[in-house]
CSV table of C-alpha atoms in Angstrom, one decimal:
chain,number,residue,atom,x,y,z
A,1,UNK,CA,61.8,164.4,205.1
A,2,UNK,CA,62.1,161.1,206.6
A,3,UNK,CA,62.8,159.1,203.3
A,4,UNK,CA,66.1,157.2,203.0
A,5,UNK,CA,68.2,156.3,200.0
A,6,UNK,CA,70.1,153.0,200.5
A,7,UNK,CA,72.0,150.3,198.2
A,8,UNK,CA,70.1,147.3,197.4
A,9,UNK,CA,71.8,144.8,200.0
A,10,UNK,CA,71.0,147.9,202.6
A,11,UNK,CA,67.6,147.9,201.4
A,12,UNK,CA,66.8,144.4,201.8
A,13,UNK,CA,68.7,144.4,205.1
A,14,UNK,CA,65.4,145.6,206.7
A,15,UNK,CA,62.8,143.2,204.8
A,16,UNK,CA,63.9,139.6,205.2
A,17,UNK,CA,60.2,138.8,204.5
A,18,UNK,CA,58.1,140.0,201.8
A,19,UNK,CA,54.2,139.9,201.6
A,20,UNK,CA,54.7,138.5,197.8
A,21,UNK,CA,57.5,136.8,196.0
A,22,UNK,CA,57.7,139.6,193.1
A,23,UNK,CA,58.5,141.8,196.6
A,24,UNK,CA,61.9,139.6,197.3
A,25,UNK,CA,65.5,140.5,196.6
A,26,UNK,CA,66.1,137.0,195.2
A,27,UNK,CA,63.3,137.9,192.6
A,28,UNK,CA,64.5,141.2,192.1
A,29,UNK,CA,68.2,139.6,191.4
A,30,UNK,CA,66.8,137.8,188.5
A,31,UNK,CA,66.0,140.7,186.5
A,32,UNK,CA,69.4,142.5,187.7
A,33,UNK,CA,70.3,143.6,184.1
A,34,UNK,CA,66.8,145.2,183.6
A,35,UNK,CA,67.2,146.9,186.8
A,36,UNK,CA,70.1,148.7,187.0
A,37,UNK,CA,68.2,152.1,187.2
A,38,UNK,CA,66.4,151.1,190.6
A,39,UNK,CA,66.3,153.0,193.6
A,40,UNK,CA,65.6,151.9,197.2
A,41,UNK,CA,63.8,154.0,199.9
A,42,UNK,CA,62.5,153.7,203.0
A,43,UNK,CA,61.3,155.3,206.2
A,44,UNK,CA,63.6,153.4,209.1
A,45,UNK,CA,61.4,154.6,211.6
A,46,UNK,CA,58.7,153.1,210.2
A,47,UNK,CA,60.2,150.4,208.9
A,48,UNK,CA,58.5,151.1,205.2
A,49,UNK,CA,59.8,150.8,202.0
A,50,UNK,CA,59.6,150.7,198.5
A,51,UNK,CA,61.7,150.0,195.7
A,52,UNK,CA,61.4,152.2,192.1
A,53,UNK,CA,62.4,151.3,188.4
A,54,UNK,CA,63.4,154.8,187.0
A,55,UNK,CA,62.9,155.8,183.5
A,56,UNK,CA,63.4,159.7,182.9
A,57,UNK,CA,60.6,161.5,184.5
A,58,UNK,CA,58.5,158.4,185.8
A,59,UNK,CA,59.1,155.8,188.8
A,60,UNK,CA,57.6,152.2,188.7
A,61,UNK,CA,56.6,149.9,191.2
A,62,UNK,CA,57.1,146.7,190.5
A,63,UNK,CA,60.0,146.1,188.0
A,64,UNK,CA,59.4,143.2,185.7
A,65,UNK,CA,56.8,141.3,187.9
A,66,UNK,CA,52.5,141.3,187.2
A,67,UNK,CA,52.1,143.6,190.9
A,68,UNK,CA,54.2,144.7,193.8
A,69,UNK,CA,53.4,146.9,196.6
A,70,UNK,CA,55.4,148.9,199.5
A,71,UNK,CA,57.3,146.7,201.7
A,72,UNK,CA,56.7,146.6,205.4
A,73,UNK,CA,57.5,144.5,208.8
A,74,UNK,CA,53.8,144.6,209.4
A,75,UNK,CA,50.6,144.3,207.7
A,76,UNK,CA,48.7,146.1,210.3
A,77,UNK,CA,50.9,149.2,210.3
A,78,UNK,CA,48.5,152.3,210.6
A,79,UNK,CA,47.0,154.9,208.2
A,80,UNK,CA,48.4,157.8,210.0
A,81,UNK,CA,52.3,155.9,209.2
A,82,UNK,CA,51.5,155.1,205.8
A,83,UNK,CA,50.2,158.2,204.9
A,84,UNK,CA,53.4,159.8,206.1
A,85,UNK,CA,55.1,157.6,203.8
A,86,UNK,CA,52.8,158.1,200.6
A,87,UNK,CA,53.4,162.3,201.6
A,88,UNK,CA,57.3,161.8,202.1
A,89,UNK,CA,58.0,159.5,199.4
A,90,UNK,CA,55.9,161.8,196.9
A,91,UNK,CA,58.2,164.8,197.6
A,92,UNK,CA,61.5,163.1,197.7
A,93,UNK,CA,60.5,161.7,194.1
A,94,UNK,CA,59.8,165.5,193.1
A,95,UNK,CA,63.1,166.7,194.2
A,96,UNK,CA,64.5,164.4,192.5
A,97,UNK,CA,62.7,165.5,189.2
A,98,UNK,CA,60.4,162.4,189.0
A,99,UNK,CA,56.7,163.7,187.2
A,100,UNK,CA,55.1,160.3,187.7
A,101,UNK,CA,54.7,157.5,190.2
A,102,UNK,CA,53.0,154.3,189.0
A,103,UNK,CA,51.9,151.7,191.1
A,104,UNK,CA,50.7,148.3,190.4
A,105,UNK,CA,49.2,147.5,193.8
A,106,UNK,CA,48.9,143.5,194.6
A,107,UNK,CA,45.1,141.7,194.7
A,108,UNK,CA,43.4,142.3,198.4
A,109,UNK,CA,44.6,139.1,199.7
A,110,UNK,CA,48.2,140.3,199.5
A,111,UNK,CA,49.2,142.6,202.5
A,112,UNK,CA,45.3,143.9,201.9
A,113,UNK,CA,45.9,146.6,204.7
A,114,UNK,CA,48.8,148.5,203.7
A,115,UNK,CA,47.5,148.2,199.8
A,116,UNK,CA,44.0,149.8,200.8
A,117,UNK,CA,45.1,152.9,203.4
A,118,UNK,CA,47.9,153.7,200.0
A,119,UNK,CA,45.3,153.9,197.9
A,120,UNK,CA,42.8,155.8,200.6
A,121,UNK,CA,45.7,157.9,201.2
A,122,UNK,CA,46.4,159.0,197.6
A,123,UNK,CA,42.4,160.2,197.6
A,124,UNK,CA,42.2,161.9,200.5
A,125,UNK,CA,45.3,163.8,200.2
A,126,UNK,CA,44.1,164.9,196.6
A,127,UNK,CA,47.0,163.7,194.7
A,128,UNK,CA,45.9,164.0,191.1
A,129,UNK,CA,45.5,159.6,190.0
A,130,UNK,CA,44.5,157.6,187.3
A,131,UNK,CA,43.2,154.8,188.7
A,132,UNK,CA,43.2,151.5,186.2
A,133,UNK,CA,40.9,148.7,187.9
A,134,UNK,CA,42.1,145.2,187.0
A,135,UNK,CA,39.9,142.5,187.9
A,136,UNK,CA,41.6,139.7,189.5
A,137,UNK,CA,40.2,136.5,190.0
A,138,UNK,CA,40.8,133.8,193.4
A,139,UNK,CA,39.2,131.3,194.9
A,140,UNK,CA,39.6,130.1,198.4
A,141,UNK,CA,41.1,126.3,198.2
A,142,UNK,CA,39.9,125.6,201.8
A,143,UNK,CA,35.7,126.3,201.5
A,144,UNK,CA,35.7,125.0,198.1
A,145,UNK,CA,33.2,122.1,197.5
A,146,UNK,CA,32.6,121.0,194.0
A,147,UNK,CA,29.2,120.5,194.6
A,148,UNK,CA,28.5,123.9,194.3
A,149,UNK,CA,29.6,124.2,190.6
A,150,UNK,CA,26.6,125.0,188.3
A,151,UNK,CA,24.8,122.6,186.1
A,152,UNK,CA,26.5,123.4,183.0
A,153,UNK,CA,30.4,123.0,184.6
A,154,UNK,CA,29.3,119.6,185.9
A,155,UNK,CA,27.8,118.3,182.9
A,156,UNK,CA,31.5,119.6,181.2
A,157,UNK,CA,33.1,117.7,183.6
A,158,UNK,CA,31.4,114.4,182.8
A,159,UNK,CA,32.1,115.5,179.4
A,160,UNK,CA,36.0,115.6,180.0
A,161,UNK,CA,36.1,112.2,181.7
A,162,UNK,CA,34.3,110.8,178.5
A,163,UNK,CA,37.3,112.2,176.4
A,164,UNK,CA,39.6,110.3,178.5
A,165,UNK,CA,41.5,113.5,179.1
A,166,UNK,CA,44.5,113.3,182.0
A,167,UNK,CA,46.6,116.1,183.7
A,168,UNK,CA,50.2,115.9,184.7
A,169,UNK,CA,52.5,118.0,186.6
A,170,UNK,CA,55.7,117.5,183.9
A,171,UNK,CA,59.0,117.7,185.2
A,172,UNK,CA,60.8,116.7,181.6
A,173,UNK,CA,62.8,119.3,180.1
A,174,UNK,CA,61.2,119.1,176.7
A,175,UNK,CA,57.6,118.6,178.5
A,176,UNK,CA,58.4,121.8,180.2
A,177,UNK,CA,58.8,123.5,177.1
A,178,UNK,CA,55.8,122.0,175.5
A,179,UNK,CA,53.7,123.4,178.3
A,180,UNK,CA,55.3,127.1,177.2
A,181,UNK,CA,54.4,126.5,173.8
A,182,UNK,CA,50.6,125.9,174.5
A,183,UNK,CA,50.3,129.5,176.0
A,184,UNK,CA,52.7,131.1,173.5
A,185,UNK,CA,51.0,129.9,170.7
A,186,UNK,CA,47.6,130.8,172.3
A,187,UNK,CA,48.6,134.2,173.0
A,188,UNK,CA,49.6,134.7,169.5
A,189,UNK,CA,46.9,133.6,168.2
A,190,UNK,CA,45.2,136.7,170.4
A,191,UNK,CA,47.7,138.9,169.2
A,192,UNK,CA,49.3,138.9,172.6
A,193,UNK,CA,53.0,137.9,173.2
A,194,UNK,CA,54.3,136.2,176.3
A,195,UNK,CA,55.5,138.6,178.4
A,196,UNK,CA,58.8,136.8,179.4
A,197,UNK,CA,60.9,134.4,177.5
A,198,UNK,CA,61.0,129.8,178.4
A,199,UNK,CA,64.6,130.4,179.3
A,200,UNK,CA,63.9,133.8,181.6
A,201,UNK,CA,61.1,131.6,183.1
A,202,UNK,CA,63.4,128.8,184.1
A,203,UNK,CA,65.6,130.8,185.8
A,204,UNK,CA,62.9,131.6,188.3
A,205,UNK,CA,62.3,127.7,189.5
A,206,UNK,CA,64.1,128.1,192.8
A,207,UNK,CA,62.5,130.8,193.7
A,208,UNK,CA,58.9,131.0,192.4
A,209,UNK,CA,58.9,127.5,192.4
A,210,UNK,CA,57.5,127.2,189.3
A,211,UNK,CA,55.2,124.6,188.2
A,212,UNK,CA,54.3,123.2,185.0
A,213,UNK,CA,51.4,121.3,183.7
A,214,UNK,CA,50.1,119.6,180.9
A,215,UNK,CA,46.7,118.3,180.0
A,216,UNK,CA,46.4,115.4,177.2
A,217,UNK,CA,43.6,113.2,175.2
A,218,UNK,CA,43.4,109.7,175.2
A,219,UNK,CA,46.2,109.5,172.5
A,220,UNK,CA,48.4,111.6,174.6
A,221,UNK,CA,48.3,114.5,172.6
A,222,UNK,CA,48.7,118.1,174.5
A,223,UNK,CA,45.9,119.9,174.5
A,224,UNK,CA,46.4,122.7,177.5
A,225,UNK,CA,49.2,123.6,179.7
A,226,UNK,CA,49.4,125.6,182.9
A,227,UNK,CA,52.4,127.4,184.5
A,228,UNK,CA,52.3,128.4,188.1
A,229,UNK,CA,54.1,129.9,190.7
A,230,UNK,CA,54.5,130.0,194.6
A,231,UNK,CA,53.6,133.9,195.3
A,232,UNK,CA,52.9,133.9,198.4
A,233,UNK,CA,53.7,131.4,201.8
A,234,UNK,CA,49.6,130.4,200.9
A,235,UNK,CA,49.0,131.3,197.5
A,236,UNK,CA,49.7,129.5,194.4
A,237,UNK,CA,49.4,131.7,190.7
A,238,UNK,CA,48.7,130.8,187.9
A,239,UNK,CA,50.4,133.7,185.7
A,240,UNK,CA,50.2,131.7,182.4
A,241,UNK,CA,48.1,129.3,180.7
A,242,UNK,CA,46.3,128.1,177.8
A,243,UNK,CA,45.4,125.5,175.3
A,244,UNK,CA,45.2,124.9,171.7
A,245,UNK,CA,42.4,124.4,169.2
A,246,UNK,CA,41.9,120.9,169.9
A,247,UNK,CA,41.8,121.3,173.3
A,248,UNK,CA,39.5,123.9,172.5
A,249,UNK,CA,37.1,121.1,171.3
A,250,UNK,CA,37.4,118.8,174.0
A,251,UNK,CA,36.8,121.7,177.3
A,252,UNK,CA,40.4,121.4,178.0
A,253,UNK,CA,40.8,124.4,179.8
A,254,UNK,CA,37.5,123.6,182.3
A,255,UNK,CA,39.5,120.1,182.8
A,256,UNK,CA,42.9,122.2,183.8
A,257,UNK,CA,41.2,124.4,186.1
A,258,UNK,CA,38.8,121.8,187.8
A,259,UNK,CA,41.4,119.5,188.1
A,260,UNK,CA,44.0,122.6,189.1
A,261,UNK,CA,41.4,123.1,192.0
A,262,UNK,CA,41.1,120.0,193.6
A,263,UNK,CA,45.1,119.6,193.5
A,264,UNK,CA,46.3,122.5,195.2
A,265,UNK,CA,43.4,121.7,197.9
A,266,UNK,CA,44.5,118.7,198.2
A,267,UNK,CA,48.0,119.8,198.9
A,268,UNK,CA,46.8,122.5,201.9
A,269,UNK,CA,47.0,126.1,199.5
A,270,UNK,CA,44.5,128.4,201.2
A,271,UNK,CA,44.3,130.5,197.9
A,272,UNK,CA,44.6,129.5,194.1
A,273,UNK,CA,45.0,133.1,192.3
A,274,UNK,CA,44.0,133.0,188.6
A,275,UNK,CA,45.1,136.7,187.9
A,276,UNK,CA,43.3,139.4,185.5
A,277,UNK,CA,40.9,139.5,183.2
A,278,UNK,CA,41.4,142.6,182.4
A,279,UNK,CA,44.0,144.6,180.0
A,280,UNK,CA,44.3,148.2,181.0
A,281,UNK,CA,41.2,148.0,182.7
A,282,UNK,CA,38.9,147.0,180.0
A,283,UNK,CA,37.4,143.6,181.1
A,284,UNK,CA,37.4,140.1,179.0
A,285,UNK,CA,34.1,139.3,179.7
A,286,UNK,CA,34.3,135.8,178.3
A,287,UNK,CA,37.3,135.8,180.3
A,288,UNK,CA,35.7,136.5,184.0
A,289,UNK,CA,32.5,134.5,183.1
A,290,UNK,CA,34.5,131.4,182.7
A,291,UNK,CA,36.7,131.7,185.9
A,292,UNK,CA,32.9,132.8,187.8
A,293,UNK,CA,31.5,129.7,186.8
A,294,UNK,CA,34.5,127.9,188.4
A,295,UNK,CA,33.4,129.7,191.6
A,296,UNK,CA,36.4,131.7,191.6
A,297,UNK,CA,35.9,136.0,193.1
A,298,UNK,CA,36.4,138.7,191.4
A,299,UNK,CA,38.3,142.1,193.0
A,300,UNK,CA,39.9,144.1,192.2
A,301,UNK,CA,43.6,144.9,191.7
A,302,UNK,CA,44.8,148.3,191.1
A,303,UNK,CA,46.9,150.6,189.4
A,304,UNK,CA,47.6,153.9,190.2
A,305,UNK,CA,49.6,156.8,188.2
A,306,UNK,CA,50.0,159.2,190.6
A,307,UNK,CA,50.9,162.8,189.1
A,308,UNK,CA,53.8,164.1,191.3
A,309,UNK,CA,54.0,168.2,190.9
């Protein structure tokens, strides 16, 4: 077996870079409290690794972040390696009594390579899987042309700039927390809480570089809010957002994502990454057929429970 166990500043020792933020130590250090059953493997020959949140019989990748991944020094590392790491890490997990592996691989456009030959792997070596399919949603910032939106978006549009409604990136403390509130409320209002509290959140600024932004009416009055972060060296992700039921009224959220669009072109992203629409699997239709009509793609980002016997 050529699995390794090592300490976290060990671990890390070997993957200065990551293929996604949620991937990094720094991130990882954030949520130090929730991760104090974590362990750290990897393959030095191969230079792969993963890191594991442990809870009695079951080990998750990632810990307290929306997808993760194995970590390697190369994208284009090949099937016959990572296979040998999906077969050795599987076994050291079962000697250690672990019954379940779950991973929540990252969309194709993170580290697509290694993410595909894990999950070709896991098939062909007959592991017993459930496989959840979570559609994610992109859209590539540097093809994008406006023109191409349909009809109905445009004439929303025009419908937006008659409201007088404005977006601002908001760096105000109390603006900042405003923008939170938007997609709190609007999440409770769906029966869904936020997934991570305003001051949790803030402590991530430095290194997700989180961005917040608030659309408003001609009388200044918030209407939708969007929170993003820096996932990726290229890709900016939206992870939360929202609006309330006047916005609702006005097509604030079509105003937050056009406008979202042509800002983070503007500023040289390559992709904007609007997450799932999805929950366990089971697809928001409404969901998806806004963020299609926006010209954003749909694929898919997986989750796999892999049975370990």
């Amino acid at each position: 077996m050529t699995i390794t166990s090592l300490n976290k500043d060990e671990f890390f020792t070997n993957f200065q870079q990551t293929s996604n933020v949620f991937l990094s130590k720094e991130h990882l250090d954030i949520h130090l409290d929730n991760n104090k059953n974590c362990i750290y493997l990897v393959n030095l020959k191969s230079n792969l690794g993963i890191f594991l949140g442990i809870h009695g019989e079951k080990a998750r990748n990632p810990y307290a972040a929306p997808f993760g991944g194995i970590l390697s020094k190369d994208n284009r590392t090949d099937w016959t390696t990572i296979n040998e790491f999906i077969l050795d890490l599987t076994a050291y997990l079962g000697s250690i009594g672990i019954k379940n592996l779950l991973l929540s691989l990252p969309a194709p456009f993170y580290a697509s390579n290694s993410s595909t030959k894990i999950i070709n792997s896991l098939v062909v070596g007959n592991f017993s899987i459930k496989v959840t399919p979570e559609i994610n949603s992109h859209i590539l910032l540097f093809n994008h042309d406006k023109l191409n939106y349909p009809k109905n978006i445009k004439e929303i549009i025009r419908k937006t700039s008659r409201h007088g409604l404005t977006i601002s990136e908001v760096n105000d403390e109390a603006e900042k927390l405003t923008a939170y509130r938007i997609v709190e409320d609007n999440r409770a209002s769906k029966s869904r809480a936020m997934s991570i509290s305003y001051s949790h959140l803030r402590s991530m600024d430095a290194v997700c570089d989180t961005r917040f932004f608030i659309v408003k009416n001609s009388n200044s009055e918030p209407l939708a809010s969007a929170i993003t972060f820096k996932s990726a060296d290229s890709v900016v992700y939206a992870q939360f957002w929202g609006d309330n039921l006047i916005g609702r009224d006005l097509n604030a959220m079509d105003f937050l994502c056009v406008s979202l669009i042509d800002k983070f072109k503007y500023e040289g992203w390559s992709i904007f990454d609007l997450g799932i629409s999805t929950e366990n699997g089971t697809p928001n239709s409404g969901l998806l057929r806004f963020k299609e009509s926006h010209l954003f793609m749909s694929t898919l980002r997986i989750v796999v429970d892999v049975q370990i016997s």
